[in-house]
PDB file of C-alpha atoms in Angstrom:
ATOM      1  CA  UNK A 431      10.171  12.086  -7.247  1.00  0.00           C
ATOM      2  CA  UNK A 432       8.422   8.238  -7.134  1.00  0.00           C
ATOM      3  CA  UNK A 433       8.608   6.437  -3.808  1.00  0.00           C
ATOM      4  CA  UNK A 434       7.504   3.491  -3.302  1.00  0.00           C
ATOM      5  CA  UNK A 435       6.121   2.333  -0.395  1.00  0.00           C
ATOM      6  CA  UNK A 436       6.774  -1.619   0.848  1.00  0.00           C
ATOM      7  CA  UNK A 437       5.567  -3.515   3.852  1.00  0.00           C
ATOM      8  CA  UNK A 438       3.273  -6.753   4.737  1.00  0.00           C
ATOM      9  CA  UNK A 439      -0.477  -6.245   5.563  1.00  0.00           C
ATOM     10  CA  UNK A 440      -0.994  -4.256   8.312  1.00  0.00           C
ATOM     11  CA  UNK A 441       2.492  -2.326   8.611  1.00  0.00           C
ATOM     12  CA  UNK A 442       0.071   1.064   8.265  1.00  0.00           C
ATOM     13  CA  UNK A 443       1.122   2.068   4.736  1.00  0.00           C
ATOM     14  CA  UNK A 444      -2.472   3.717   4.910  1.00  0.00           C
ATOM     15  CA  UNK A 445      -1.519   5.849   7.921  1.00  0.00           C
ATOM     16  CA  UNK A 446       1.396   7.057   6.598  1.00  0.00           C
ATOM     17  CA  UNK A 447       0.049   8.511   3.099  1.00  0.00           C
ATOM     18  CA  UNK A 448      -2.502  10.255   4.791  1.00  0.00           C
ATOM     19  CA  UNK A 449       0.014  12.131   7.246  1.00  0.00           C
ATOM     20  CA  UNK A 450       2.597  12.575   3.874  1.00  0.00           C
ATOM     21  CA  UNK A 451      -0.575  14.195   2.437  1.00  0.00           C
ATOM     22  CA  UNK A 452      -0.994  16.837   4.954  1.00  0.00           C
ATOM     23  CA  UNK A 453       3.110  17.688   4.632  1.00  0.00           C
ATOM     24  CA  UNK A 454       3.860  17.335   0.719  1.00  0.00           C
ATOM     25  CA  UNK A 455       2.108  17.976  -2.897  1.00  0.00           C
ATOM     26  CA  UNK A 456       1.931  14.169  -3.859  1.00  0.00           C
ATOM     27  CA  UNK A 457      -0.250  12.580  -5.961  1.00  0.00           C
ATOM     28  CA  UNK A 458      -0.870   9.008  -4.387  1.00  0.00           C
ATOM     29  CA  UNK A 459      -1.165   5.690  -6.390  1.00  0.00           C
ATOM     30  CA  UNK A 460      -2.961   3.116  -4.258  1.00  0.00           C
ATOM     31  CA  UNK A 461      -3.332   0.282  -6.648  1.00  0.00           C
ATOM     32  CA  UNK A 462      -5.292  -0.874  -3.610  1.00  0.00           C
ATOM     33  CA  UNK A 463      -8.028   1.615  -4.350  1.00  0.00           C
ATOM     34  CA  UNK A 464      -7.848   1.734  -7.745  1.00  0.00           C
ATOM     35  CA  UNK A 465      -8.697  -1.979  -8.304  1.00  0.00           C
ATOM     36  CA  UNK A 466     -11.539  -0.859  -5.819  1.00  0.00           C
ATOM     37  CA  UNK A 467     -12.617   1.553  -7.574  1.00  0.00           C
ATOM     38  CA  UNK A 468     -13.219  -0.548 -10.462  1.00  0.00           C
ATOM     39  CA  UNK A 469     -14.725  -3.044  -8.313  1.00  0.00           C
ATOM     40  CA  UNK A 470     -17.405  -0.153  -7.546  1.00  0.00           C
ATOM     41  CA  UNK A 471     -18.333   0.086 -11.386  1.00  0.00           C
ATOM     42  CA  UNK A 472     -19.654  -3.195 -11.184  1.00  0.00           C
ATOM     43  CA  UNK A 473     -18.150  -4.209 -14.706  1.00  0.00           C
ATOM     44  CA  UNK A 474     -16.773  -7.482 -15.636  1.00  0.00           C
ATOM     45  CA  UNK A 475     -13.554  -6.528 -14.732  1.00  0.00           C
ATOM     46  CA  UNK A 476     -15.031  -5.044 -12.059  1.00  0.00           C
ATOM     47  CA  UNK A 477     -16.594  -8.455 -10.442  1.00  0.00           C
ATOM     48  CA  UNK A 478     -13.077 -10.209 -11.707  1.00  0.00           C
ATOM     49  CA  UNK A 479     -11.183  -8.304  -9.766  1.00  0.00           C
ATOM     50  CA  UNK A 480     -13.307  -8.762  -6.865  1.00  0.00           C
ATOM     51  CA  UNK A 481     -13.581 -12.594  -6.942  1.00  0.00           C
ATOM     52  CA  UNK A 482      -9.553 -12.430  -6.671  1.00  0.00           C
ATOM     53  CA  UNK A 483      -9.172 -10.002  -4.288  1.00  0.00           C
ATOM     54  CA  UNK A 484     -11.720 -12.248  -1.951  1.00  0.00           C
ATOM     55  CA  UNK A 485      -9.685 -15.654  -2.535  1.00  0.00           C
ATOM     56  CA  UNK A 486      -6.907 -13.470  -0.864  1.00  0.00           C
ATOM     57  CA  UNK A 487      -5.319 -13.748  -4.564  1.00  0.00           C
ATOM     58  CA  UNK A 488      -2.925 -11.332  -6.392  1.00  0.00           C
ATOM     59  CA  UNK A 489      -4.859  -9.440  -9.500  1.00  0.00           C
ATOM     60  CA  UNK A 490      -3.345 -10.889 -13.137  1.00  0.00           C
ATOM     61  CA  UNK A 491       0.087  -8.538 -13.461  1.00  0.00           C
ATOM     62  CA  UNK A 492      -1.135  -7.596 -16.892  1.00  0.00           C
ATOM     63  CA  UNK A 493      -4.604  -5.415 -15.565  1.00  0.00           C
ATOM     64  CA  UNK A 494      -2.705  -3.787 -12.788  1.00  0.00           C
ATOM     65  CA  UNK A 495       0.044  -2.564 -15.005  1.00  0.00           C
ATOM     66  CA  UNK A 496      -2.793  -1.243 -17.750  1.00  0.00           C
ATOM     67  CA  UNK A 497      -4.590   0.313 -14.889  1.00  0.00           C
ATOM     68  CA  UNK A 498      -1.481   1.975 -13.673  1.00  0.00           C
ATOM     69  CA  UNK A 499      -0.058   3.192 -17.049  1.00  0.00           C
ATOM     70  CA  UNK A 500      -3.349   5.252 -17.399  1.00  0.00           C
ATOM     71  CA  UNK A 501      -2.971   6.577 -14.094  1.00  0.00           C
ATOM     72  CA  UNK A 502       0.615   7.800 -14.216  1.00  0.00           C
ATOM     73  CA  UNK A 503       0.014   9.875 -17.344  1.00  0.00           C
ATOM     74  CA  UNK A 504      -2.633  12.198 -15.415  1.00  0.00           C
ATOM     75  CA  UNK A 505       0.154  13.545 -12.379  1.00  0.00           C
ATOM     76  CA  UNK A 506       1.936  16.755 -12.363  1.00  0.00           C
ATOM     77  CA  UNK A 507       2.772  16.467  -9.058  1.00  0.00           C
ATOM     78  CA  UNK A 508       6.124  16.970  -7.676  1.00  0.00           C
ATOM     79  CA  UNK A 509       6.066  13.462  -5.038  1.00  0.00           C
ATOM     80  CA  UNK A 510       4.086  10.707  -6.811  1.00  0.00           C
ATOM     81  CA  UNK A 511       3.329   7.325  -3.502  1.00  0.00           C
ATOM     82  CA  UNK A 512       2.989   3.842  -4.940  1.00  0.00           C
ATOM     83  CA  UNK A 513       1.139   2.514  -2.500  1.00  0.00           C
ATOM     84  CA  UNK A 514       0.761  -1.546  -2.556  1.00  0.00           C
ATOM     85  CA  UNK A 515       2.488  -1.846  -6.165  1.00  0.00           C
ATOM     86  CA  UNK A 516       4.756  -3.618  -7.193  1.00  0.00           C
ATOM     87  CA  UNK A 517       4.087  -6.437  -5.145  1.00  0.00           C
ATOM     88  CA  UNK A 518       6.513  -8.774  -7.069  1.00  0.00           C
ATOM     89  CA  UNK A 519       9.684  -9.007  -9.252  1.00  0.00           C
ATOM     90  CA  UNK A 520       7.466  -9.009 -12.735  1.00  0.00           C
ATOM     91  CA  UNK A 521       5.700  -5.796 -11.577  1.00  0.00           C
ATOM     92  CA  UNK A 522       8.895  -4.230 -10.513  1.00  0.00           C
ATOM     93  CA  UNK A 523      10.523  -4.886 -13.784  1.00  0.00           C
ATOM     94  CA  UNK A 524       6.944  -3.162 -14.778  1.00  0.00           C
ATOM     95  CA  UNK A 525       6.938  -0.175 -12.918  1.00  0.00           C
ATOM     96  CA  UNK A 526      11.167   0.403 -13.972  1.00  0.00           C
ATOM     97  CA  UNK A 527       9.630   0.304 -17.958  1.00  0.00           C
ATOM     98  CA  UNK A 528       7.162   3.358 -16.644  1.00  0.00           C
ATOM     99  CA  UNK A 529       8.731   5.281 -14.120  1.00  0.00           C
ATOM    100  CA  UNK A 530      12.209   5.324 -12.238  1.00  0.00           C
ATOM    101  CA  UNK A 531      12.101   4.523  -8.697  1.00  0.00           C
ATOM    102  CA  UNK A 532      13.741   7.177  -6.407  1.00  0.00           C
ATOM    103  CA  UNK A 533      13.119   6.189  -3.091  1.00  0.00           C
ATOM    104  CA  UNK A 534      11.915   2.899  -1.687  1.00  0.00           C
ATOM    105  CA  UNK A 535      10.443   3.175   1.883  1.00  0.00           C
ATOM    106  CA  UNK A 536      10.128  -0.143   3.981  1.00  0.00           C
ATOM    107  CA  UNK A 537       7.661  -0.441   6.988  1.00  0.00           C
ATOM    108  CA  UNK A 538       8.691  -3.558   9.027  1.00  0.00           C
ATOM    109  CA  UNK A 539       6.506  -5.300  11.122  1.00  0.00           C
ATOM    110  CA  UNK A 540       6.345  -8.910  12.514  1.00  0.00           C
ATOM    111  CA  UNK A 541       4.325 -10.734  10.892  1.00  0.00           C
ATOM    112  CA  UNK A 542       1.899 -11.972  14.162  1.00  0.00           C
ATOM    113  CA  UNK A 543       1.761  -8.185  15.037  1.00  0.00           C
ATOM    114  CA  UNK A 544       0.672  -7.855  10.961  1.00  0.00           C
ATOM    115  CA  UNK A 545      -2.045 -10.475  11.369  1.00  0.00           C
ATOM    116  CA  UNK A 546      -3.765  -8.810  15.118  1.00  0.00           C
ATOM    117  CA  UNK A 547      -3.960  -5.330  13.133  1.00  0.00           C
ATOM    118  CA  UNK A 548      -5.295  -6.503  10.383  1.00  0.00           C
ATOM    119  CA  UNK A 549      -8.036  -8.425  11.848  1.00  0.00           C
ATOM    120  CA  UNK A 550      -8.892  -5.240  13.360  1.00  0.00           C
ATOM    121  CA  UNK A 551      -8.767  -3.068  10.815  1.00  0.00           C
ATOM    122  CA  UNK A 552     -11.989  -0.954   9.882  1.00  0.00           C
ATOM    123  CA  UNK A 553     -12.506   1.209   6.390  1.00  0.00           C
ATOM    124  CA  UNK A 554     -14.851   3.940   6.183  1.00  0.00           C
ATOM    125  CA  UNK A 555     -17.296   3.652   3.396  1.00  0.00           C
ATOM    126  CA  UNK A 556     -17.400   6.972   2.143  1.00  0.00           C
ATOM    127  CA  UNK A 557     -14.318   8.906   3.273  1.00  0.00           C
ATOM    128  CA  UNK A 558     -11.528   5.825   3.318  1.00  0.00           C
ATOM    129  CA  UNK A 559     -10.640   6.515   6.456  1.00  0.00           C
ATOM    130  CA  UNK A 560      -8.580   3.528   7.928  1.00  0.00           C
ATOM    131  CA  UNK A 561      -8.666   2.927  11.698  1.00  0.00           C
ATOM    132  CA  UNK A 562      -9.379  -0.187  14.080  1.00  0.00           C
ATOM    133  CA  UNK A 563     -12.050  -1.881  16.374  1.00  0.00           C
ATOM    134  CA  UNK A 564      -9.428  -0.584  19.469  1.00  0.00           C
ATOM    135  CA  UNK A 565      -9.904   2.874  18.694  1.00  0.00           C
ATOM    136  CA  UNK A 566     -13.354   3.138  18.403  1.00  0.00           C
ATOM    137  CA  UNK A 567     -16.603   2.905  19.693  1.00  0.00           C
ATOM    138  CA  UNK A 568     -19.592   1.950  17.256  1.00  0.00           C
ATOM    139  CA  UNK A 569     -19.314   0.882  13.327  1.00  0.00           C
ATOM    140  CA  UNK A 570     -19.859   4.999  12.709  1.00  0.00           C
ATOM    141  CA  UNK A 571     -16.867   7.044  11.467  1.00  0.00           C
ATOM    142  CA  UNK A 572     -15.354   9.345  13.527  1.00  0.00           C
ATOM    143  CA  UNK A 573     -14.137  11.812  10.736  1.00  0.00           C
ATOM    144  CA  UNK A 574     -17.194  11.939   8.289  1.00  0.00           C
ATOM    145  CA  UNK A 575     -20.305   9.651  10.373  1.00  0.00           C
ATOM    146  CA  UNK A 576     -20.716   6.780   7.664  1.00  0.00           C
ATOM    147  CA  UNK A 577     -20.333   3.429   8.472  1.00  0.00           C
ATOM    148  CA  UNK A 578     -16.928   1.450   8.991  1.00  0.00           C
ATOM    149  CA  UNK A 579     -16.940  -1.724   7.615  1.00  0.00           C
ATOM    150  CA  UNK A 580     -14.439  -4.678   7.775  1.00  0.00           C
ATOM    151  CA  UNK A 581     -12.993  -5.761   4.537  1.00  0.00           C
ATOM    152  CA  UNK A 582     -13.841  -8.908   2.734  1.00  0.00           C
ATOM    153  CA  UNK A 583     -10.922  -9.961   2.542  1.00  0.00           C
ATOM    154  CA  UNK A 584      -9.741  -9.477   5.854  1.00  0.00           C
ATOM    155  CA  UNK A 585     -10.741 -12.674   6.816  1.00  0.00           C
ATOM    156  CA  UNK A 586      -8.299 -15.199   8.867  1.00  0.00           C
ATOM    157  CA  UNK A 587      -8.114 -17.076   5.626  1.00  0.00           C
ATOM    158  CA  UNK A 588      -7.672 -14.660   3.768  1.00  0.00           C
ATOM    159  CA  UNK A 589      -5.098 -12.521   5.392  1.00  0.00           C
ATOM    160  CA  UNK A 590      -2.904 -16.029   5.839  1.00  0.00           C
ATOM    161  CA  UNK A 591      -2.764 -16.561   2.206  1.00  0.00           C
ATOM    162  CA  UNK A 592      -1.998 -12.723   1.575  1.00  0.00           C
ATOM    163  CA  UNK A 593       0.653 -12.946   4.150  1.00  0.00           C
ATOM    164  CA  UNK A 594       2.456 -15.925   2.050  1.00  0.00           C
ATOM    165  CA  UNK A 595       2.443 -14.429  -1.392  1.00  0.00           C
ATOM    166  CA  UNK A 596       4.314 -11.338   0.323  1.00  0.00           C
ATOM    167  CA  UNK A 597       6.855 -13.640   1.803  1.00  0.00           C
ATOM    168  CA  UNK A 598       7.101 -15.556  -1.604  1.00  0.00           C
ATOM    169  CA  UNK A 599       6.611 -12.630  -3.925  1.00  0.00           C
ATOM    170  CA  UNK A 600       6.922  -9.202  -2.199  1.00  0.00           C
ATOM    171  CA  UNK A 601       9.721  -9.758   0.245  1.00  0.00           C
ATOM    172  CA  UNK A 602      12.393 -10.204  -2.239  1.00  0.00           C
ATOM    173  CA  UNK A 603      12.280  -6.665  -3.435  1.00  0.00           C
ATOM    174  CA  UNK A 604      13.241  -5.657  -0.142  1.00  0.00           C
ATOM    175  CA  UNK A 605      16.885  -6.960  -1.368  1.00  0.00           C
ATOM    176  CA  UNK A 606      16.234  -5.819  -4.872  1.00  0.00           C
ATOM    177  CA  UNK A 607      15.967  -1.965  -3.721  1.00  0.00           C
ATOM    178  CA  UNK A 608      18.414  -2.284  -1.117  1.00  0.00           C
ATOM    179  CA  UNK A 609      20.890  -3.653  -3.634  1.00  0.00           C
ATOM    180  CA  UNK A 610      19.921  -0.558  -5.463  1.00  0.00           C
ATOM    181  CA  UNK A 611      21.447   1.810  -2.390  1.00  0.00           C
ATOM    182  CA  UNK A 612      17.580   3.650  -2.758  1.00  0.00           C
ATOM    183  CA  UNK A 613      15.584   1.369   0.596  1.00  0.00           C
ATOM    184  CA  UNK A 614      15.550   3.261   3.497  1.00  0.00           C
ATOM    185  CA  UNK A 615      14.172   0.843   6.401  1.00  0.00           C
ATOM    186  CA  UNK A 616      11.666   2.117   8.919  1.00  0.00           C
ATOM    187  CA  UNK A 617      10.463   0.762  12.028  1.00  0.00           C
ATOM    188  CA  UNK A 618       6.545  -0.053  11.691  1.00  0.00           C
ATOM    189  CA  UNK A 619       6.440  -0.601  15.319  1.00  0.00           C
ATOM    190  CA  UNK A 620       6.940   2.890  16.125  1.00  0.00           C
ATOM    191  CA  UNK A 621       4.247   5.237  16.817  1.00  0.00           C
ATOM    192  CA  UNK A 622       2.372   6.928  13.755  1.00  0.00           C
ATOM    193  CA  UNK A 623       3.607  10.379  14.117  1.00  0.00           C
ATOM    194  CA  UNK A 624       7.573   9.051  14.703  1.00  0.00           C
ATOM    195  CA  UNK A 625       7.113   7.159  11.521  1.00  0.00           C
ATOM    196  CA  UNK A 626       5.797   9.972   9.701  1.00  0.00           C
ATOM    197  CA  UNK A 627       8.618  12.493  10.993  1.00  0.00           C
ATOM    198  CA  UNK A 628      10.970   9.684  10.291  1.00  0.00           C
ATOM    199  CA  UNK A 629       9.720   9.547   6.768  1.00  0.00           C
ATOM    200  CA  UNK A 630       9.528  13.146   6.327  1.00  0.00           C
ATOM    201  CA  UNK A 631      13.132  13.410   7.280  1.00  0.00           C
ATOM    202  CA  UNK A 632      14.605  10.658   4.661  1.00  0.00           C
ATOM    203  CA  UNK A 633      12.478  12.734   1.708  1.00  0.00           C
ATOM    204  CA  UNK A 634      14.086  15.813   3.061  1.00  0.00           C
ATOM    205  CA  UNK A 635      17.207  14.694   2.967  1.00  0.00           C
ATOM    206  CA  UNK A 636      17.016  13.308  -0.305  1.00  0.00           C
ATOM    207  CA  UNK A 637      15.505  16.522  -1.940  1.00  0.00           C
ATOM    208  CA  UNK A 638      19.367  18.281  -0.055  1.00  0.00           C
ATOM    209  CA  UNK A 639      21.308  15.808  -2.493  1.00  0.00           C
TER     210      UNK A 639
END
């Protein structure tokens, strides 16, 4: 079963896979983290990646889709999460030449609401954890000790400019999966654990049909 998972910055995409990952055999694509990753290698792609991703930019359509392709063809796993792909129609079209999309889940979230938690978002360094300047104390993390670190990117400039590619870009394939009759819509204000249950429940229901 492929799900994809849509929402602006912030919407806690993040959150959710890590409670699905406690609940169901899934093998998570976070194109997020895999562009990361390569960033890490320090190759040229590597440091290409990393200049776009810091201009607030969308990678080039053509790498994400290579890096994905590779990706896909190592799961076994019953549930497979695309997390932050596709992120516009071209991708989409993409994704339908590799996979078929079963389920399309939709976190929405204001936009100013989007920009506060992002600005206060924190990533763990080693683990990935994902939490925020509210909810903790020092720059240590609470689940492995290593240092939390703000993004590059997440930057006031930065997180505008990401903000209006989704409107432009993302935000239409709201309509595109709805039209589809496979978007289920979920409130991102909600707490974590009633959007997980909430999620939990439309993936249940969908394995019944």
């Amino acid at each position: 079963m492929n799900i994809v998972l849509l929402g602006i910055q912030g919407c806690g995409k993040g959150t959710l896979v890590s409670g699905l990952e406690k609940h169901l055999d899934l093998y998570l694509i976070s194109m997020g983290q895999l562009l990361r990753d390569e960033v890490a290698t320090g190759s040229e792609l590597g440091k290409h990646i990393k200049e776009v991703q810091d201009r607030g930019e969308l990678v080039d359509s053509k790498i994400v889709k290579d890096v994905l392709s590779k990706t896909l063809k190592t799961t076994t796993k019953p549930y497979t999460i695309f997390d932050g792909y596709p992120r516009n129609s071209q991708q989409a079209d993409e994704l339908d030449s590799i996979a078929n999309v079963d389920l399309v889940i939709y976190l929405n979230l204001s936009k100013q609401d989007a920009i506060d938690r992002v600005m206060n978002r924190l990533n763990c360094t080693n683990c990935g954890l994902i939490t925020s300047k509210t909810m903790v104390d020092s720059d240590t993390c609470p689940s492995c000790g290593e240092k939390l670190v703000q993004r590059s990117d997440d930057t006031i400039e930065g997180v505008t400019k990401r903000f209006e590619l989704y409107e432009k870009e993302t935000y239409p394939l709201i309509e595109r999966y709805r039209s589809r009759g496979v978007l289920v819509e979920i409130d991102a204000n909600n707490t974590p654990d009633e959007r997980l249950n909430q999620v939990l429940k439309v993936i249940n229901d969908y394995d019944k049909k």
